[in-house]
CSV table of C-alpha atoms in Angstrom, one decimal:
chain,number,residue,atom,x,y,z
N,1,UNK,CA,0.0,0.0,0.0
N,2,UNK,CA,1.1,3.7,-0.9
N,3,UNK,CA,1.6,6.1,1.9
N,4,UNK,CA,0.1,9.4,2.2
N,5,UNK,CA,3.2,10.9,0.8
N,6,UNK,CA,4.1,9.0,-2.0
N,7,UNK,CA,-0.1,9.4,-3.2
N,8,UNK,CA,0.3,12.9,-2.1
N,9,UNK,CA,3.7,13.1,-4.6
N,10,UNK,CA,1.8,11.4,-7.0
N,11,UNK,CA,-0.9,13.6,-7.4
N,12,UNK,CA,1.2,16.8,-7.5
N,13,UNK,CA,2.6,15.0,-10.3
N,14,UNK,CA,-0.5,14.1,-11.9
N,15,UNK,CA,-2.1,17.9,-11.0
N,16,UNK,CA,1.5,19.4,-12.7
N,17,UNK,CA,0.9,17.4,-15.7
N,18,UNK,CA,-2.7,18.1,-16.4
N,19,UNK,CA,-1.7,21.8,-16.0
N,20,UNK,CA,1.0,21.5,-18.8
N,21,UNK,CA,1.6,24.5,-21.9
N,22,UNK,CA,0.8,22.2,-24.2
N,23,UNK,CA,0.2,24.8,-27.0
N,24,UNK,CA,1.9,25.5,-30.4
N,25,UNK,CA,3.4,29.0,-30.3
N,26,UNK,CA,4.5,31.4,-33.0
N,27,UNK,CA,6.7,34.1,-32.9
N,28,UNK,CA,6.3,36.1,-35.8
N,29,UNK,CA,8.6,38.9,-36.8
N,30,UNK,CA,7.8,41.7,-39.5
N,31,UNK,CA,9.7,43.7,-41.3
N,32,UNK,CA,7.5,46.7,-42.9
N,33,UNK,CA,8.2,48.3,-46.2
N,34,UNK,CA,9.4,51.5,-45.9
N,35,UNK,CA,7.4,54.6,-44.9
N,36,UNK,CA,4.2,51.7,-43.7
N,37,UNK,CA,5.6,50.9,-40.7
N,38,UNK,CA,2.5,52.8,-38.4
N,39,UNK,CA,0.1,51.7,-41.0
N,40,UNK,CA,0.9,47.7,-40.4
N,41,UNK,CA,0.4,48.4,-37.2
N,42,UNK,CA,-2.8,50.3,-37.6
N,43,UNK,CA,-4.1,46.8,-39.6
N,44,UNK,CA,-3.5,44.6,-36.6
N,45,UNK,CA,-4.6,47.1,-33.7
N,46,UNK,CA,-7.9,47.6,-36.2
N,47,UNK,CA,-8.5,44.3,-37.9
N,48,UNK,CA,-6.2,41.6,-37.5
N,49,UNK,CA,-6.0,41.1,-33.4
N,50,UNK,CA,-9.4,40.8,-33.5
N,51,UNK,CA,-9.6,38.3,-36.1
N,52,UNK,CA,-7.2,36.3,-34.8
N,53,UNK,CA,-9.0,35.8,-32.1
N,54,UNK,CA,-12.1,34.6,-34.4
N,55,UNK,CA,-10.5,32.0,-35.7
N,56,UNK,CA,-9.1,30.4,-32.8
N,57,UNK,CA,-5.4,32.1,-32.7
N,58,UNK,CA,-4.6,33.8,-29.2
N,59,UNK,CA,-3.0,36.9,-29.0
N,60,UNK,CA,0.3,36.7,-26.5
N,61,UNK,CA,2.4,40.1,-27.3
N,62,UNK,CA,3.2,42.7,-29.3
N,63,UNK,CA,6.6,44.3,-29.4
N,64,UNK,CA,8.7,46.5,-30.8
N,65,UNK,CA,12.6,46.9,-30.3
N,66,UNK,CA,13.8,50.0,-28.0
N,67,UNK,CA,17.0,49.7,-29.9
N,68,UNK,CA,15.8,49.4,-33.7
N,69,UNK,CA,19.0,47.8,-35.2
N,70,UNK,CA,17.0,46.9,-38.8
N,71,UNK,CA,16.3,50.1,-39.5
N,72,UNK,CA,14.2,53.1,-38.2
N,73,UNK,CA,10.3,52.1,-37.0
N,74,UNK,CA,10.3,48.5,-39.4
N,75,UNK,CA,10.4,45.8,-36.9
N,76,UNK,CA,7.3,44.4,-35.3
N,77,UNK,CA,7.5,41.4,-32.9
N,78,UNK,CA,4.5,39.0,-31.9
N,79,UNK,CA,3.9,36.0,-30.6
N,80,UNK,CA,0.6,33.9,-30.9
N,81,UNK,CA,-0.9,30.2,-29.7
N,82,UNK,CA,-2.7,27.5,-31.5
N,83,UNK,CA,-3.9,24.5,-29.6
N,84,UNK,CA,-1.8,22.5,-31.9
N,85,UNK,CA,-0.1,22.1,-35.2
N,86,UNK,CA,-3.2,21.1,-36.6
N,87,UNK,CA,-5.7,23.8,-34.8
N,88,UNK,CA,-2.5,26.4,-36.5
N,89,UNK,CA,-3.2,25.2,-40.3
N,90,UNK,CA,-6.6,25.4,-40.0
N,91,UNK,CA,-6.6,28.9,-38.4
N,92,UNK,CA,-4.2,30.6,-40.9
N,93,UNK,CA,-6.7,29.2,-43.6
N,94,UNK,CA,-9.6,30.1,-41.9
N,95,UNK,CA,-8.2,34.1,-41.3
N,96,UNK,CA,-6.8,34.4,-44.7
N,97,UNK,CA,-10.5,33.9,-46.2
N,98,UNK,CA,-12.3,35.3,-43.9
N,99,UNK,CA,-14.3,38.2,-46.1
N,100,UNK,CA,-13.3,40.8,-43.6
N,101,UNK,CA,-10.0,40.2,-43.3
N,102,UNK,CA,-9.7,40.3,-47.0
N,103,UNK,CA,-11.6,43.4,-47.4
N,104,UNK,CA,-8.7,45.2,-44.5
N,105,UNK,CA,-6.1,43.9,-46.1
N,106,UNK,CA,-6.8,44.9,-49.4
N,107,UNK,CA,-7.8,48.9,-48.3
N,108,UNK,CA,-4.9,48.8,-46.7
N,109,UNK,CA,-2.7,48.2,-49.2
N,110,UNK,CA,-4.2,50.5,-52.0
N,111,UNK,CA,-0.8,52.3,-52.0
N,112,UNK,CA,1.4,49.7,-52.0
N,113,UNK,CA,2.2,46.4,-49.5
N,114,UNK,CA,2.2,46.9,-45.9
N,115,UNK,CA,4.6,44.0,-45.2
N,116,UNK,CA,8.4,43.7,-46.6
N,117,UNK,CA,9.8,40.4,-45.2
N,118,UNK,CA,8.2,38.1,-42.5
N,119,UNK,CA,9.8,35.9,-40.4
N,120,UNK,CA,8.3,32.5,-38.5
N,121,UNK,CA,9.4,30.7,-35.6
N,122,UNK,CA,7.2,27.8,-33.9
N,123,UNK,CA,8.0,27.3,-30.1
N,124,UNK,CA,6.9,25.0,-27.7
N,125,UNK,CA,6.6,26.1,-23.8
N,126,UNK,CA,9.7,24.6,-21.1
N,127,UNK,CA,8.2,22.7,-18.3
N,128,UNK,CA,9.8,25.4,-15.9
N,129,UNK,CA,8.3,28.5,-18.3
N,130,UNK,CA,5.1,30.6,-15.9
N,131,UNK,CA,1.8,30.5,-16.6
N,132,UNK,CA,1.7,33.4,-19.2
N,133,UNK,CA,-1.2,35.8,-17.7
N,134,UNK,CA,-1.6,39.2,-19.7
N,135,UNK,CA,-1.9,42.1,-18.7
N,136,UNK,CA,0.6,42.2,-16.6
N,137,UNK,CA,0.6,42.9,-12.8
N,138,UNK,CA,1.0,47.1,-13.1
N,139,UNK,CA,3.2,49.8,-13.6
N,140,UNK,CA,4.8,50.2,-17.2
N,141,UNK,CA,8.0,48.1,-17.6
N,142,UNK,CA,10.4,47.3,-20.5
N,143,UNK,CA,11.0,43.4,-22.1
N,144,UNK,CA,13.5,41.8,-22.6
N,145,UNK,CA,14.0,38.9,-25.4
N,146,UNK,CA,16.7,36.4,-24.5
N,147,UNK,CA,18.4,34.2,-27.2
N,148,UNK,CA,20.5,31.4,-26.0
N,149,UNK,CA,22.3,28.8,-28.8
N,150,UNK,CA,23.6,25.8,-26.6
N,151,UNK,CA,27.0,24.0,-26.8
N,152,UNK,CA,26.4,20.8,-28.5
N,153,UNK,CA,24.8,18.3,-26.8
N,154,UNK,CA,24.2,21.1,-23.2
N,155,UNK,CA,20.7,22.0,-24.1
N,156,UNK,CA,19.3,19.7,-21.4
N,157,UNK,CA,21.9,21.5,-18.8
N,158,UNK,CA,21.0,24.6,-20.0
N,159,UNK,CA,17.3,23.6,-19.3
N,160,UNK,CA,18.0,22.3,-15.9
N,161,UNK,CA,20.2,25.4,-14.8
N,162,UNK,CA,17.4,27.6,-15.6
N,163,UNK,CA,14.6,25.3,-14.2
N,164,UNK,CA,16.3,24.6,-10.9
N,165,UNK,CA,18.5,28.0,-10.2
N,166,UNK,CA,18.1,30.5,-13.1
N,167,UNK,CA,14.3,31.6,-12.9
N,168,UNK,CA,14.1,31.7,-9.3
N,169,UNK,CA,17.4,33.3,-8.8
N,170,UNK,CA,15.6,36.4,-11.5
N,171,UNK,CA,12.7,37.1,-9.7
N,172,UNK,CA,14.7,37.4,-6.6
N,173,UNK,CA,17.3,40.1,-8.3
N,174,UNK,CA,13.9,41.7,-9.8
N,175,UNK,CA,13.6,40.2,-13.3
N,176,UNK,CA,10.1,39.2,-14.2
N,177,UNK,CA,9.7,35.9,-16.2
N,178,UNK,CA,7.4,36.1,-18.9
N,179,UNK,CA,7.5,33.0,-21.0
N,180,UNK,CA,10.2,30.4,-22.1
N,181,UNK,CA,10.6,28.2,-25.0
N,182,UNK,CA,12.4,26.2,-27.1
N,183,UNK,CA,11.3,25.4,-30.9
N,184,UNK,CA,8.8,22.9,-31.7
N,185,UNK,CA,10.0,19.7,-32.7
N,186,UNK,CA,11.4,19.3,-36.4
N,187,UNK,CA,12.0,23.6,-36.5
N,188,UNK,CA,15.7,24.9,-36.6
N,189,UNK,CA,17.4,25.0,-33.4
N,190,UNK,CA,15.2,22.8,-31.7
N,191,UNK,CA,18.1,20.9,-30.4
N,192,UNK,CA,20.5,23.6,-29.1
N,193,UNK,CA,18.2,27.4,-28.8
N,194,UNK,CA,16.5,28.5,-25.4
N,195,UNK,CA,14.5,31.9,-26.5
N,196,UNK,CA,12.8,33.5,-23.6
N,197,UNK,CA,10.9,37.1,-22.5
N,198,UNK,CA,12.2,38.4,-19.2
N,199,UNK,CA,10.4,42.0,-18.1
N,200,UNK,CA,12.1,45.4,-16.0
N,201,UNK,CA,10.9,48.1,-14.3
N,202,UNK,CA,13.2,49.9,-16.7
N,203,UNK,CA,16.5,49.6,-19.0
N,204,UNK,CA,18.3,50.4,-16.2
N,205,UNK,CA,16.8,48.1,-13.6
N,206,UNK,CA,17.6,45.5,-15.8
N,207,UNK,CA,21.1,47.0,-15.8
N,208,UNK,CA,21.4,46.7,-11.8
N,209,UNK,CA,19.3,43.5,-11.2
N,210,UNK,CA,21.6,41.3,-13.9
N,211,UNK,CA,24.4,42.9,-11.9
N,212,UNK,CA,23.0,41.7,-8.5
N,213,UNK,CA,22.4,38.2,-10.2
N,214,UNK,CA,25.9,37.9,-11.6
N,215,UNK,CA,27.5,38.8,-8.3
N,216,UNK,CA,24.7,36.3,-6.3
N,217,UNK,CA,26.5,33.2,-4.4
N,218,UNK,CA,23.8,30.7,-5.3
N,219,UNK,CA,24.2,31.9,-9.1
N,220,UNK,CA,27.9,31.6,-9.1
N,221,UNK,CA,27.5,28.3,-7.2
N,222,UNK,CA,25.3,26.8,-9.8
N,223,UNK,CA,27.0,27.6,-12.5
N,224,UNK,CA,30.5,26.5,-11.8
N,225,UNK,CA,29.0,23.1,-10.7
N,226,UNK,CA,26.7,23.1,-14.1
N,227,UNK,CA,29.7,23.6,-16.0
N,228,UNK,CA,31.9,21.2,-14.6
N,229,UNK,CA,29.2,18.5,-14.4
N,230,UNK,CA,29.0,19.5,-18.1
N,231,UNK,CA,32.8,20.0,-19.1
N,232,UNK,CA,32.3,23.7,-20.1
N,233,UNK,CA,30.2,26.5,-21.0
N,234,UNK,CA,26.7,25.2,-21.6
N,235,UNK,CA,26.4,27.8,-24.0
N,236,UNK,CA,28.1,28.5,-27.7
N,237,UNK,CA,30.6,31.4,-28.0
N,238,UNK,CA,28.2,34.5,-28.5
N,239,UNK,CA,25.7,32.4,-28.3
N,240,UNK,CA,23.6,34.8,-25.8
N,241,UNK,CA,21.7,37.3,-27.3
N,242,UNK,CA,19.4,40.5,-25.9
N,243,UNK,CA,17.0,42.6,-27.4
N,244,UNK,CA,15.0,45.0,-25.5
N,245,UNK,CA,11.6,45.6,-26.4
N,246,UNK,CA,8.7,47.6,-25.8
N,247,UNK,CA,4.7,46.3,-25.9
N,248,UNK,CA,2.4,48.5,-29.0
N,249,UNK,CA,-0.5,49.5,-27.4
N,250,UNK,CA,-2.7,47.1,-28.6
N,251,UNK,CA,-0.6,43.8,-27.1
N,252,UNK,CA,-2.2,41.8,-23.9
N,253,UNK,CA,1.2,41.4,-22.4
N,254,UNK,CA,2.2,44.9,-21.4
């Protein structure tokens, strides 16, 4: 017969499972053409959020970089759910000929195309990543997108510094996590890329509560035994990347 704690560990178990992110996400990044950059984003704060949400695609965040290194006012990041891979196909096809959303997109581009160059990435939630729960919990702050690229073959111990030090260890220094994921299965870099949203009071918070982290004990502690369980860096050369972002008005995360 069990005892009470190993049915009580069970359960926990069972309860964590059942409360999985089991969605398909997309991260979306677009690129306007020049001089459109305010209209895009007039079709999605008018027409295509709403849509979206008509045809069964969930709106996560809308971003746009506080350092614009593609060129002045081009660059719009979002990131969107689909139940599944399945439920995603069927959306996009859905949206596309929905009569509405053809009649917006073609008034908006009487003078030209809106859009220059997209770009698609399909991500799949960590077990360790929060419960994503937009708004936000008050006061206006500044994201930050994380990219890390892996050494070969450290993508698990990258995973389990983060799930068992790294998140806690951020909140503690001040840095909010938002949401972290690695790309589905089958997509570039699913094997060696951890891409994540982190959120600061400011640029400068951020500044100070990365410094705290650094110079925290239980972070230096975990990483040097991480690393030498691992036999080096468990990430590339350069392979850590920020961006610091801003939500648009019309994003749920803010």
């Amino acid at each position: 017969m069990k005892s009470l704690t190993t049915i009580g560990s069970l359960l926990v178990l069972a309860a964590a499972a059942l409360a999985a992110d089991t969605r398909l996400y997309e991260m979306r990044i677009y690129y306007a053409a020049p001089g459109k950059f305010e209209a895009m984003q007039a079709r999605f704060r008018q027409h295509a959020c709403r849509l979206f949400e008509r045809h069964g695609i969930a709106n996560i965040g809308y971003w746009t970089p506080l350092d614009d290194k593609d060129g002045a006012g081009t660059k719009l990041v979002y990131v969107i759910a689909h139940p599944s891979r399945e439920a995603r196909e069927k959306a996009w096809k859905t949206f596309m000929a929905d009569p509405e959303w053809q009649a917006a997109f073609k008034a908006s581009e009487v003078n030209g195309k809106l859009v220059e160059k997209i770009e698609v990435r399909l991500l799949t939630a960590t077990d360790y990543s929060p419960a994503i729960a937009p708004p936000g919990d008050g006061g206006p702050r500044v994201f930050e997108l994380r990219t890390y690229t892996a050494a070969p073959g450290r993508l698990d111990a990258l995973h389990a510094r983060f799930r068992n030090h790294t998140v806690r260890l951020f909140e503690e220094h001040g840095i909010k996590n938002i949401a972290y994921w690695t790309p589905a299965a089958g997509e570039q870099g699913a094997d060696d890329t951890l891409i994540y949203f982190v959120a600061h009071a400011s640029r400068e918070a951020a500044a100070e509560s990365f410094k705290q982290f650094g110079a925290d004990p239980a972070w230096q502690q975990a990483r040097k035994e991480s690393e030498e369980k691992a036999g080096g860096s468990l990430t590339a050369p350069g392979g850590v990347k920020s961006e610091f972002m801003q939500a648009t008005d019309y994003s749920p995360l803010q």
